[in-house]
């Protein structure tokens, strides 16, 4: 409930990596087919980065489903949800002017992905 981002780290970065993109979302949040709740979107994370400490950021944050450009923590109202963290290694820095959300970032990374990793966590509020 405090919107503190978790610590994240990675290794085995492919040669030629110029930046990273991190997308954190929850496909269980909204019962509308195809809609996913976006919790955190970062792009142009520097290629030398191997971790993001707890309660901090890296790169440029993009507006999420919370209508803010920062981390929004889990708070499922109904049941256990799956929370995806997807990290993309890119062969470029992205040139985005006022990205409006995840779709703009996902469009920009097409053709630039060298590798990707995924971490899935499950969370349910204590009753």
Coordinates of N, CA and C in Angstrom, one line a residue:
X1 N 0.8 -1.2 0.0 CA 0.0 0.0 0.0 C 0.8 1.3 0.0
X2 N 2.2 1.1 0.1 CA 3.0 2.3 0.2 C 3.7 2.7 -1.2
X3 N 3.4 1.9 -2.2 CA 3.9 2.1 -3.6 C 5.4 2.2 -3.5
X4 N 6.1 1.3 -2.9 CA 7.5 1.2 -2.8 C 7.9 0.1 -3.8
X5 N 8.7 0.5 -4.8 CA 9.1 -0.5 -5.9 C 10.0 -1.5 -5.3
X6 N 10.0 -2.8 -5.8 CA 10.8 -3.8 -5.3 C 12.2 -3.7 -5.8
X7 N 13.2 -4.3 -5.2 CA 14.6 -4.3 -5.8 C 14.6 -5.3 -6.9
X8 N 15.2 -4.9 -8.0 CA 15.3 -5.8 -9.2 C 16.8 -5.8 -9.6
X9 N 17.2 -7.0 -10.1 CA 18.6 -7.1 -10.7 C 18.6 -8.1 -11.8
X10 N 19.6 -7.9 -12.7 CA 19.7 -8.8 -13.8 C 21.2 -8.9 -14.2
X11 N 21.5 -9.9 -15.0 CA 22.9 -10.2 -15.5 C 22.8 -10.8 -16.9
X12 N 23.9 -11.2 -17.4 CA 24.0 -11.8 -18.7 C 23.4 -10.9 -19.8
X13 N 23.9 -9.7 -19.9 CA 23.4 -8.8 -20.8 C 24.0 -9.0 -22.2
X14 N 23.2 -9.1 -23.3 CA 23.8 -9.3 -24.6 C 24.7 -8.2 -25.1
X15 N 25.7 -8.6 -25.9 CA 26.6 -7.6 -26.5 C 25.7 -6.7 -27.4
X16 N 26.1 -5.5 -27.4 CA 25.4 -4.5 -28.2 C 24.2 -3.8 -27.5
X17 N 24.0 -4.1 -26.3 CA 22.9 -3.5 -25.5 C 23.2 -2.0 -25.3
X18 N 22.3 -1.2 -25.7 CA 22.4 0.3 -25.6 C 21.5 0.8 -24.5
X19 N 20.4 0.1 -24.2 CA 19.5 0.5 -23.1 C 18.5 -0.6 -22.8
X20 N 17.8 -0.4 -21.7 CA 16.8 -1.4 -21.2 C 15.4 -0.7 -21.1
X21 N 14.4 -1.5 -21.3 CA 13.0 -1.1 -21.0 C 12.5 -2.1 -19.9
X22 N 11.8 -1.5 -18.9 CA 11.1 -2.4 -18.0 C 9.6 -2.1 -18.0
X23 N 8.8 -3.1 -18.1 CA 7.4 -3.0 -18.1 C 6.8 -3.9 -17.0
X24 N 6.1 -3.3 -16.1 CA 5.5 -4.1 -14.9 C 4.0 -3.9 -15.0
X25 N 3.3 -5.1 -15.2 CA 1.8 -5.0 -15.3 C 1.1 -6.1 -14.7
X26 N -0.2 -6.0 -14.6 CA -1.1 -7.0 -14.0 C -2.2 -7.3 -14.9
X27 N -2.2 -8.5 -15.6 CA -3.3 -8.8 -16.5 C -4.5 -9.3 -15.8
X28 N -4.5 -9.5 -14.5 CA -5.7 -10.0 -13.8 C -6.5 -8.8 -13.2
X29 N -6.0 -7.6 -13.3 CA -6.7 -6.5 -12.6 C -8.0 -6.1 -13.2
X30 N -8.2 -6.1 -14.4 CA -9.5 -5.6 -15.0 C -10.1 -6.8 -15.8
X31 N -11.4 -7.1 -15.5 CA -12.1 -8.2 -16.2 C -12.6 -7.9 -17.6
X32 N -11.8 -7.1 -18.3 CA -12.1 -6.8 -19.7 C -11.1 -7.5 -20.6
X33 N -11.5 -8.3 -21.5 CA -10.6 -9.0 -22.4 C -9.6 -8.1 -23.0
X34 N -8.3 -8.5 -22.9 CA -7.3 -7.7 -23.5 C -6.8 -6.5 -22.8
X35 N -7.4 -6.1 -21.7 CA -6.9 -5.0 -20.9 C -6.0 -5.4 -19.8
X36 N -4.9 -4.7 -19.7 CA -3.9 -5.1 -18.7 C -3.6 -3.8 -17.9
X37 N -3.5 -3.9 -16.5 CA -3.3 -2.7 -15.7 C -1.8 -2.5 -15.6
X38 N -1.3 -1.4 -16.0 CA 0.1 -1.1 -16.0 C 0.6 -0.4 -14.7
X39 N 1.6 -1.0 -14.0 CA 2.0 -0.5 -12.7 C 3.3 0.3 -12.8
X40 N 4.2 0.0 -13.8 CA 5.4 0.8 -13.9 C 6.0 0.6 -15.4
X41 N 6.4 1.7 -16.0 CA 7.0 1.6 -17.3 C 8.2 2.5 -17.3
X42 N 9.3 1.9 -17.6 CA 10.6 2.7 -17.7 C 11.3 2.4 -19.0
X43 N 11.8 3.5 -19.6 CA 12.6 3.3 -20.8 C 13.9 4.1 -20.7
X44 N 14.8 3.8 -21.7 CA 16.1 4.4 -21.7 C 16.9 4.2 -20.3
X45 N 16.7 3.0 -19.7 CA 17.5 2.6 -18.6 C 18.9 2.4 -19.2
X46 N 19.9 3.1 -18.6 CA 21.3 3.0 -19.2 C 21.8 1.5 -19.3
X47 N 22.5 1.2 -20.3 CA 23.0 -0.1 -20.6 C 24.0 -0.6 -19.5
X48 N 24.6 0.2 -18.7 CA 25.5 -0.2 -17.6 C 24.7 -0.6 -16.4
X49 N 23.4 -0.4 -16.4 CA 22.6 -0.7 -15.2 C 22.4 -2.2 -15.1
X50 N 22.5 -2.7 -13.9 CA 22.3 -4.1 -13.6 C 21.3 -4.3 -12.4
X51 N 20.9 -3.2 -11.9 CA 19.9 -3.3 -10.8 C 19.1 -2.0 -10.6
X52 N 18.0 -2.1 -10.0 CA 17.2 -1.0 -9.6 C 16.9 -1.2 -8.1
X53 N 17.5 -0.5 -7.2 CA 17.3 -0.7 -5.8 C 15.8 -0.5 -5.4
X54 N 15.4 -1.0 -4.2 CA 14.1 -0.8 -3.7 C 13.8 0.7 -3.6
X55 N 12.6 1.1 -4.0 CA 12.1 2.4 -3.8 C 12.9 3.4 -4.6
X56 N 13.4 3.0 -5.8 CA 14.1 4.0 -6.7 C 13.7 3.7 -8.1
X57 N 14.3 4.4 -9.0 CA 14.0 4.2 -10.4 C 15.2 4.3 -11.2
X58 N 15.1 4.2 -12.5 CA 16.2 4.3 -13.5 C 15.5 4.7 -14.8
X59 N 16.2 5.4 -15.6 CA 15.7 5.7 -16.9 C 14.5 6.7 -16.8
X60 N 13.6 6.7 -17.8 CA 12.5 7.6 -17.9 C 11.2 6.9 -17.6
X61 N 10.4 7.4 -16.7 CA 9.2 6.8 -16.3 C 8.1 7.3 -17.2
X62 N 7.1 6.4 -17.5 CA 6.0 6.7 -18.4 C 4.7 6.6 -17.6
X63 N 3.7 7.3 -18.0 CA 2.4 7.3 -17.3 C 1.8 5.9 -17.4
X64 N 1.3 5.5 -16.2 CA 0.8 4.1 -16.1 C -0.8 4.2 -16.0
X65 N -1.4 3.1 -15.7 CA -2.8 3.0 -15.5 C -3.3 3.8 -14.3
X66 N -2.4 4.2 -13.4 CA -2.7 5.0 -12.2 C -2.7 6.5 -12.7
X67 N -2.4 6.8 -13.9 CA -2.4 8.1 -14.5 C -1.2 8.9 -13.8
X68 N -0.1 8.2 -13.4 CA 1.1 8.9 -12.9 C 2.3 8.2 -13.6
X69 N 3.4 9.0 -13.7 CA 4.6 8.4 -14.3 C 5.5 8.0 -13.1
X70 N 5.1 7.0 -12.4 CA 5.9 6.4 -11.3 C 5.4 5.1 -10.9
X71 N 6.1 4.4 -10.1 CA 5.7 3.0 -9.7 C 4.4 3.1 -8.9
X72 N 3.5 2.2 -9.2 CA 2.2 2.0 -8.5 C 2.2 0.5 -8.0
X73 N 2.1 0.3 -6.7 CA 2.2 -1.0 -6.1 C 1.0 -1.8 -6.3
X74 N 1.1 -3.1 -5.9 CA -0.1 -4.0 -6.1 C -1.1 -3.8 -4.9
X75 N -2.3 -4.0 -5.3 CA -3.4 -3.8 -4.3 C -4.6 -4.5 -4.8
X76 N -4.5 -5.8 -5.1 CA -5.7 -6.5 -5.7 C -6.9 -6.5 -4.8
X77 N -8.1 -6.1 -5.3 CA -9.2 -6.0 -4.5 C -10.0 -7.3 -4.3
X78 N -9.7 -8.3 -5.1 CA -10.6 -9.4 -5.2 C -10.0 -10.8 -5.0
X79 N -8.8 -11.0 -5.4 CA -8.2 -12.3 -5.3 C -6.7 -12.2 -5.6
X80 N -6.0 -13.3 -5.6 CA -4.5 -13.3 -6.0 C -4.4 -12.9 -7.4
X81 N -3.4 -12.0 -7.7 CA -3.1 -11.5 -9.1 C -1.7 -11.9 -9.4
X82 N -1.4 -12.0 -10.7 CA -0.1 -12.2 -11.2 C 0.5 -10.9 -11.6
X83 N 1.7 -10.6 -11.2 CA 2.4 -9.3 -11.6 C 3.6 -9.7 -12.4
X84 N 3.6 -9.1 -13.6 CA 4.7 -9.4 -14.5 C 5.7 -8.3 -14.6
X85 N 7.0 -8.6 -14.5 CA 8.1 -7.6 -14.7 C 8.8 -8.1 -16.0
X86 N 8.8 -7.4 -17.1 CA 9.4 -7.7 -18.3 C 10.6 -6.7 -18.6
X87 N 11.7 -7.3 -18.7 CA 12.9 -6.4 -19.0 C 13.4 -6.7 -20.4
X88 N 13.6 -5.7 -21.2 CA 14.0 -5.8 -22.6 C 15.4 -5.2 -22.8
X89 N 16.3 -5.9 -23.3 CA 17.6 -5.3 -23.7 C 17.5 -4.8 -25.1
X90 N 17.8 -3.6 -25.4 CA 17.6 -3.0 -26.7 C 18.9 -2.6 -27.3
X91 N 19.0 -2.6 -28.7 CA 20.2 -2.1 -29.4 C 20.2 -0.6 -29.7
X92 N 19.3 0.1 -29.0 CA 19.2 1.6 -29.2 C 18.7 2.2 -27.9
X93 N 18.9 3.5 -27.8 CA 18.2 4.4 -26.9 C 17.0 4.8 -27.7
X94 N 15.9 5.0 -27.0 CA 14.6 5.3 -27.6 C 14.5 6.8 -27.7
X95 N 14.0 7.3 -28.9 CA 13.7 8.7 -29.1 C 12.2 8.9 -29.0
X96 N 11.6 9.1 -27.9 CA 10.2 9.2 -27.7 C 9.9 10.6 -27.2
X97 N 8.9 11.2 -27.9 CA 8.5 12.6 -27.4 C 7.1 12.4 -26.8
X98 N 7.1 12.6 -25.5 CA 5.8 12.6 -24.7 C 5.1 11.3 -24.9
X99 N 5.7 10.1 -24.6 CA 5.0 8.8 -24.7 C 3.8 8.8 -23.8
X100 N 2.7 8.3 -24.3 CA 1.4 8.4 -23.6 C 1.1 7.1 -22.8
X101 N 2.0 6.1 -22.8 CA 1.8 4.9 -22.1 C 2.6 3.8 -22.7
X102 N 2.2 2.6 -22.2 CA 2.9 1.4 -22.6 C 2.8 1.1 -24.1
X103 N 1.7 1.4 -24.8 CA 1.6 1.1 -26.2 C 2.7 1.9 -27.0
X104 N 2.9 3.2 -26.6 CA 4.0 3.9 -27.3 C 5.4 3.3 -27.1
X105 N 5.6 2.9 -25.9 CA 6.9 2.2 -25.6 C 7.0 0.9 -26.4
X106 N 6.0 0.1 -26.3 CA 6.0 -1.2 -27.0 C 6.2 -1.0 -28.5
X107 N 5.6 0.0 -29.1 CA 5.8 0.3 -30.5 C 7.2 0.7 -30.8
X108 N 7.8 1.5 -29.9 CA 9.2 2.0 -30.2 C 10.2 0.9 -30.1
X109 N 10.0 -0.2 -29.3 CA 11.0 -1.2 -29.1 C 11.0 -2.3 -30.2
X110 N 9.9 -2.3 -31.0 CA 9.9 -3.3 -32.1 C 11.1 -3.1 -33.0
X111 N 11.7 -4.2 -33.3 CA 12.9 -4.2 -34.1 C 14.2 -3.9 -33.4
X112 N 14.1 -3.6 -32.1 CA 15.3 -3.2 -31.3 C 15.6 -4.2 -30.2
X113 N 14.8 -5.2 -30.0 CA 14.9 -6.2 -28.8 C 16.0 -7.2 -29.1
X114 N 17.0 -7.2 -28.3 CA 18.1 -8.1 -28.4 C 17.8 -9.4 -27.5
X115 N 17.2 -9.1 -26.4 CA 16.8 -10.2 -25.4 C 15.8 -9.7 -24.5
X116 N 15.1 -10.6 -23.9 CA 14.1 -10.2 -22.8 C 14.0 -11.2 -21.7
X117 N 13.7 -10.8 -20.6 CA 13.5 -11.6 -19.4 C 12.2 -11.3 -18.7
X118 N 11.7 -12.3 -18.0 CA 10.4 -12.1 -17.4 C 10.4 -12.7 -16.0
X119 N 9.9 -11.9 -15.0 CA 9.7 -12.4 -13.7 C 8.2 -12.2 -13.3
X120 N 7.6 -13.3 -12.8 CA 6.2 -13.2 -12.4 C 6.1 -13.4 -10.9
X121 N 5.4 -12.5 -10.2 CA 5.1 -12.7 -8.8 C 3.6 -12.7 -8.6
X122 N 3.2 -13.4 -7.6 CA 1.8 -13.4 -7.2 C 1.6 -12.7 -5.9
X123 N 0.5 -12.0 -5.8 CA 0.2 -11.3 -4.6 C -1.3 -11.2 -4.3
X124 N -1.7 -11.3 -3.0 CA -3.0 -11.2 -2.6 C -3.0 -10.4 -1.3
X125 N -3.8 -9.4 -1.1 CA -3.9 -8.7 0.1 C -4.2 -9.6 1.3
X126 N -3.7 -9.3 2.5 CA -4.0 -10.0 3.7 C -5.5 -9.7 4.0
X127 N -6.2 -10.7 4.5 CA -7.6 -10.5 4.8 C -7.8 -10.3 6.3

